[in-house]
Each structure stands twice: as structure tokens, then as C-alpha cells.
Amino acid sequence: MENYTSFLQFSSPTTSGNSSMSLTIGNNSHGFSDLENTKTNGFLGLMPGDDMDVQTGLSVNKISEDKSFVGSETEAKFSKKKGEKKVRKPRYAFQTRSQVDILDDGYRWRKYGQKAVKNNKFPRSYYRCTHQGCNVKKQVQRLTKDEGVVVTTYEGMHSHAIEKSTDNFEHILSQMQIYTAF
DNA sequence: CGCATTTGACCGGCGC
DNA sequence: GCGCCGGTCAAATGCG
């Protein structure tokens, strides 16, 4: 449920004292074209969408609230399609400053695709959680302008426990150059 | 040998 | 109706 949230909570500045994570939470209902088109000049002023909720700083606890809020996505309509789960899945975009694309959050991901993105010279990678019955997906995209910025977008919620030791997150932090929001 | 990654093909939605 | 575009599939390949 909130495993990835806890992953955020682990992002407390252990390695660097006065650093904080800058993240952007949003429920983009239709795609990431907004992300692509958004100018990255400000890094803090991106995703100026109406249906976007931009969070910066250490509002980690607030995030879980937003998550549930996002989870209550509207669109309880349209019984079209293969009567499965046409329910629009909420998506959460985390934007981090990192030199590496692979930000291991403790789950096991299998890459299932990679596509070039318009207005972006870097490809976007598509990952899926390898756990059976867990259809959580994520995609990682690096911005052209700021190649130090990596946008990781999660889709769905994990229905199982984390597979790797959460202590490993410290290692992740060592890989990351966490953006200082102050 | 088992599993993850790679990469082009394929597919469905949307705009023209 | 056709073509573009974003997303996914799947066979081949790589790697531990």
C-alpha cells in the first residue's frame, strides 16, 4: 500500500545533513506529455497543471494524504472496454536529482520497454514489478535540459512487502544528489 | 540454467 | 480512414 511512501520516509537526510528531497506528486490523468513539455528552467515551478499537486520540500507526511486523495480518482464512469479495470490508475511522479537512472526503491523491477520521448533526447524506460499479482509499473525519464534530473513515475500500488532490505536505501542516498529545496 | 534486459514489432487511441 | 504517438509484447540475447 504505502511501501513506496515509506521509501520516501527513509529519504530523511541521513547522509547529508541539510538536504531534502524535492518531489513532485501529481495525478496526471492522461500522460506525461505535460512533463515533457514543461520547461525545466525552474525545476520548482514545473507541472503547472490544474490537476497537479506540486509538493516541494519535506512534506513527506503530507504525501500519504495526497496519495489517498489521488487514489480517489474520479471517472467512476464508462463501462467500456474489456470489463476489467478500466479504472484510471493514479500515478505519482517523483522528480529527483540523480546521476544514475536506476533509483532502487527496494522492489524488483523488470524492464519491459524503452521509448524515445519527444522533446527529450533521453529515452524513457518502462519497468514492471516482478512480483506475481503485483501490476505496479513505473517509468523513468531523464530530462534533456537538466540531465541531472530524473523523473520516476509510479503507477499502482504494491500489494506485497518490500523485497530488499530497506537499509539499502542509504546506499541509494549515497548515489543521489538530493536537491536542496532551500 | 534461470532470469533480467534489449529492441523492433505490434496495438489501440486520438487527431487530422 | 489514415497516420502518428505512446505504451506494451515477446523473442533473442546477455549475464550471474
Coordinates of C-alpha atoms (C1' of nucleotides) in Angstrom, one line a residue:
Chain A
M1 CA 0.0 0.0 0.0
E2 CA 2.3 2.6 1.2
N3 CA 5.5 0.9 0.7
Y4 CA 6.8 3.5 -1.6
T5 CA 5.7 6.1 0.8
S6 CA 7.8 4.6 3.4
F7 CA 10.5 4.6 0.9
L8 CA 10.1 8.3 0.9
Q9 CA 10.2 8.5 4.6
F10 CA 13.5 6.8 4.5
S11 CA 14.7 9.7 2.5
S12 CA 15.3 11.7 5.6
P13 CA 18.7 13.3 5.3
T14 CA 20.9 10.6 6.7
T15 CA 24.0 11.2 4.7
S16 CA 23.8 14.9 4.1
G17 CA 22.6 16.9 7.0
N18 CA 20.7 19.8 5.5
S19 CA 19.5 18.2 2.3
S20 CA 15.9 17.4 1.5
M21 CA 14.2 15.7 -1.3
S22 CA 12.3 17.7 -3.9
L23 CA 9.5 15.7 -5.3
T24 CA 6.5 16.3 -7.3
I25 CA 3.3 14.5 -6.8
G26 CA 0.7 14.6 -9.4
N27 CA -2.1 12.6 -10.8
N28 CA -1.7 13.2 -14.5
S29 CA -4.8 11.7 -15.9
H30 CA -3.7 11.4 -19.4
G31 CA 0.0 11.0 -19.7
F32 CA 3.3 12.6 -19.3
S33 CA 3.3 15.0 -22.2
D34 CA 3.0 17.6 -19.6
L35 CA 6.2 16.5 -18.1
E36 CA 7.9 16.6 -21.4
N37 CA 6.5 20.0 -22.5
T38 CA 7.2 21.6 -19.2
K39 CA 10.1 23.8 -19.1
T40 CA 12.7 22.8 -16.6
N41 CA 14.1 26.2 -16.1
G42 CA 12.7 26.5 -12.7
F43 CA 12.6 22.9 -11.5
L44 CA 10.4 24.0 -8.8
G45 CA 7.8 25.5 -11.0
L46 CA 7.2 22.6 -13.2
M47 CA 4.0 20.8 -13.8
P48 CA 1.7 23.8 -13.7
G49 CA -1.3 21.7 -14.3
D50 CA -4.6 22.3 -12.7
D51 CA -5.0 18.7 -11.7
M52 CA -1.5 18.6 -10.4
D53 CA -0.4 18.9 -6.9
V54 CA 3.1 20.1 -6.6
Q55 CA 4.9 19.3 -3.4
T56 CA 8.3 20.5 -2.6
G57 CA 10.3 20.1 0.5
L58 CA 9.9 17.8 3.3
S59 CA 6.2 17.3 3.3
V60 CA 6.6 13.6 3.5
N61 CA 3.7 13.1 5.8
K62 CA 1.5 15.1 3.6
I63 CA 2.3 12.9 0.7
S64 CA 0.4 9.9 2.1
E65 CA -2.6 12.2 2.3
D66 CA -2.2 13.3 -1.2
K67 CA -1.8 9.7 -2.2
S68 CA -5.1 8.7 -0.9
F69 CA -6.6 11.8 -2.5
V70 CA -5.2 10.8 -5.8
G71 CA -6.4 7.3 -5.2
S72 CA -9.9 8.6 -5.1
E73 CA -9.6 9.5 -8.7
T74 CA -12.8 10.3 -10.3
E75 CA -14.0 8.9 -13.5
A76 CA -16.3 6.3 -12.0
K77 CA -18.0 6.0 -15.3
F78 CA -17.7 4.5 -18.7
S79 CA -18.1 0.8 -18.6
K80 CA -16.4 0.5 -21.9
K81 CA -13.5 -1.7 -22.7
K82 CA -12.9 -5.3 -21.6
G83 CA -14.8 -5.1 -18.4
E84 CA -11.7 -5.2 -16.4
K85 CA -10.1 -2.5 -14.5
K86 CA -10.6 0.5 -16.8
V87 CA -10.4 2.5 -13.6
R88 CA -7.9 5.2 -14.2
K89 CA -4.9 4.4 -12.2
P90 CA -3.3 7.1 -10.2
R91 CA 0.2 8.0 -11.0
Y92 CA 2.8 9.6 -8.8
A93 CA 5.7 11.4 -10.3
F94 CA 8.9 11.8 -8.2
Q95 CA 11.4 14.1 -9.5
T96 CA 14.9 13.7 -8.1
R97 CA 18.3 14.9 -8.9
S98 CA 20.5 11.9 -9.5
Q99 CA 23.3 10.9 -11.7
V100 CA 22.0 7.5 -12.1
D101 CA 18.8 6.4 -13.7
I102 CA 18.3 3.4 -11.6
L103 CA 17.0 4.5 -8.3
D104 CA 16.4 1.3 -6.4
D105 CA 13.5 1.7 -4.1
G106 CA 13.7 -1.8 -2.8
Y107 CA 11.4 -3.5 -5.2
R108 CA 12.4 -5.8 -8.0
W109 CA 11.6 -4.3 -11.4
R110 CA 11.8 -5.8 -14.8
K111 CA 12.2 -3.5 -17.7
Y112 CA 9.7 -4.2 -20.4
G113 CA 10.1 -1.3 -22.7
Q114 CA 12.0 1.7 -23.7
K115 CA 10.9 4.5 -25.9
A116 CA 12.2 7.8 -27.1
V117 CA 10.4 10.8 -25.9
K118 CA 9.6 13.8 -27.9
N119 CA 11.4 17.0 -26.9
N120 CA 13.7 14.8 -25.0
K121 CA 16.8 13.2 -26.2
F122 CA 16.8 10.6 -23.5
P123 CA 14.7 7.6 -23.7
R124 CA 12.0 6.7 -21.2
S125 CA 12.3 3.3 -19.6
Y126 CA 9.3 1.2 -18.5
Y127 CA 9.5 -1.1 -15.6
R128 CA 7.1 -3.5 -14.0
C129 CA 7.2 -5.1 -10.6
T130 CA 8.2 -8.7 -10.9
H131 CA 6.0 -9.8 -8.1
Q132 CA 3.2 -12.1 -9.2
G133 CA -0.1 -10.4 -9.0
C134 CA 1.6 -7.1 -8.5
N135 CA 1.0 -5.0 -11.5
V136 CA 2.8 -1.9 -10.3
K137 CA 4.5 -0.1 -13.0
K138 CA 7.0 2.7 -13.1
Q139 CA 8.7 4.7 -15.7
V140 CA 11.9 6.6 -15.5
Q141 CA 12.7 9.5 -17.6
R142 CA 15.6 11.9 -17.7
L143 CA 15.1 15.5 -18.7
T144 CA 17.0 16.8 -21.7
K145 CA 17.7 20.2 -20.2
D146 CA 18.8 19.0 -16.9
E147 CA 20.4 15.7 -17.3
G148 CA 20.8 15.6 -13.6
V149 CA 17.1 15.4 -13.1
V150 CA 15.3 12.1 -13.2
V151 CA 11.6 11.7 -13.1
T152 CA 10.3 8.5 -11.8
T153 CA 6.6 7.9 -12.1
Y154 CA 4.9 5.1 -10.2
E155 CA 1.6 3.7 -11.3
G156 CA -0.4 1.5 -9.0
M157 CA 0.3 0.2 -5.5
H158 CA 2.3 -2.7 -4.3
S159 CA 0.3 -5.4 -2.7
H160 CA 3.3 -7.1 -1.1
A161 CA 6.2 -6.4 1.1
I162 CA 9.4 -4.9 0.0
E163 CA 11.9 -7.4 -1.2
K164 CA 15.1 -5.9 -0.3
S165 CA 16.5 -4.5 2.9
T166 CA 15.4 -1.0 3.4
D167 CA 18.8 -0.3 4.8
N168 CA 19.8 -0.4 1.3
F169 CA 18.2 3.0 0.9
E170 CA 21.2 4.6 2.5
H171 CA 23.1 3.3 -0.4
I172 CA 20.7 4.8 -2.7
L173 CA 21.1 8.1 -1.0
S174 CA 24.8 7.9 -1.5
Q175 CA 24.0 7.7 -5.2
M176 CA 21.7 10.6 -5.2
Q177 CA 22.4 14.2 -5.2
I178 CA 19.4 15.2 -3.4
Y179 CA 18.1 18.6 -4.4
T180 CA 18.1 21.1 -1.7
A181 CA 14.8 22.8 -1.7
F182 CA 16.0 25.6 0.5
Chain B
dC1 C1' 20.4 -22.7 -16.2
dG2 C1' 17.3 -19.1 -14.8
dC3 C1' 16.2 -14.6 -15.0
dA4 C1' 16.6 -9.8 -16.5
dT5 C1' 17.4 -6.7 -20.4
dT6 C1' 17.2 -5.4 -25.1
dT7 C1' 14.9 -4.0 -29.1
dG8 C1' 11.8 -4.0 -33.0
dA9 C1' 7.1 -5.1 -33.8
dC10 C1' 2.6 -4.6 -32.6
dC11 C1' -1.6 -2.3 -30.9
dG12 C1' -5.1 1.0 -29.5
dG13 C1' -6.4 5.7 -29.1
dC14 C1' -6.6 10.1 -30.9
dG15 C1' -6.1 14.0 -34.3
dC16 C1' -6.3 15.5 -38.8
Chain C
dG1 C1' -9.9 6.4 -42.8
dC2 C1' -5.2 7.0 -42.2
dG3 C1' -1.1 8.0 -39.8
dC4 C1' 1.1 9.4 -35.7
dC5 C1' 2.2 8.6 -31.0
dG6 C1' 2.7 6.5 -26.6
dG7 C1' 2.7 2.2 -24.4
dT8 C1' 3.3 -2.9 -24.4
dC9 C1' 4.7 -7.6 -26.1
dA10 C1' 7.8 -11.0 -27.0
dA11 C1' 11.8 -13.3 -29.0
dA12 C1' 16.6 -13.1 -28.7
dT13 C1' 20.4 -12.0 -26.1
dG14 C1' 23.2 -11.2 -22.1
dC15 C1' 24.7 -12.1 -17.5
dG16 C1' 25.4 -14.2 -12.9

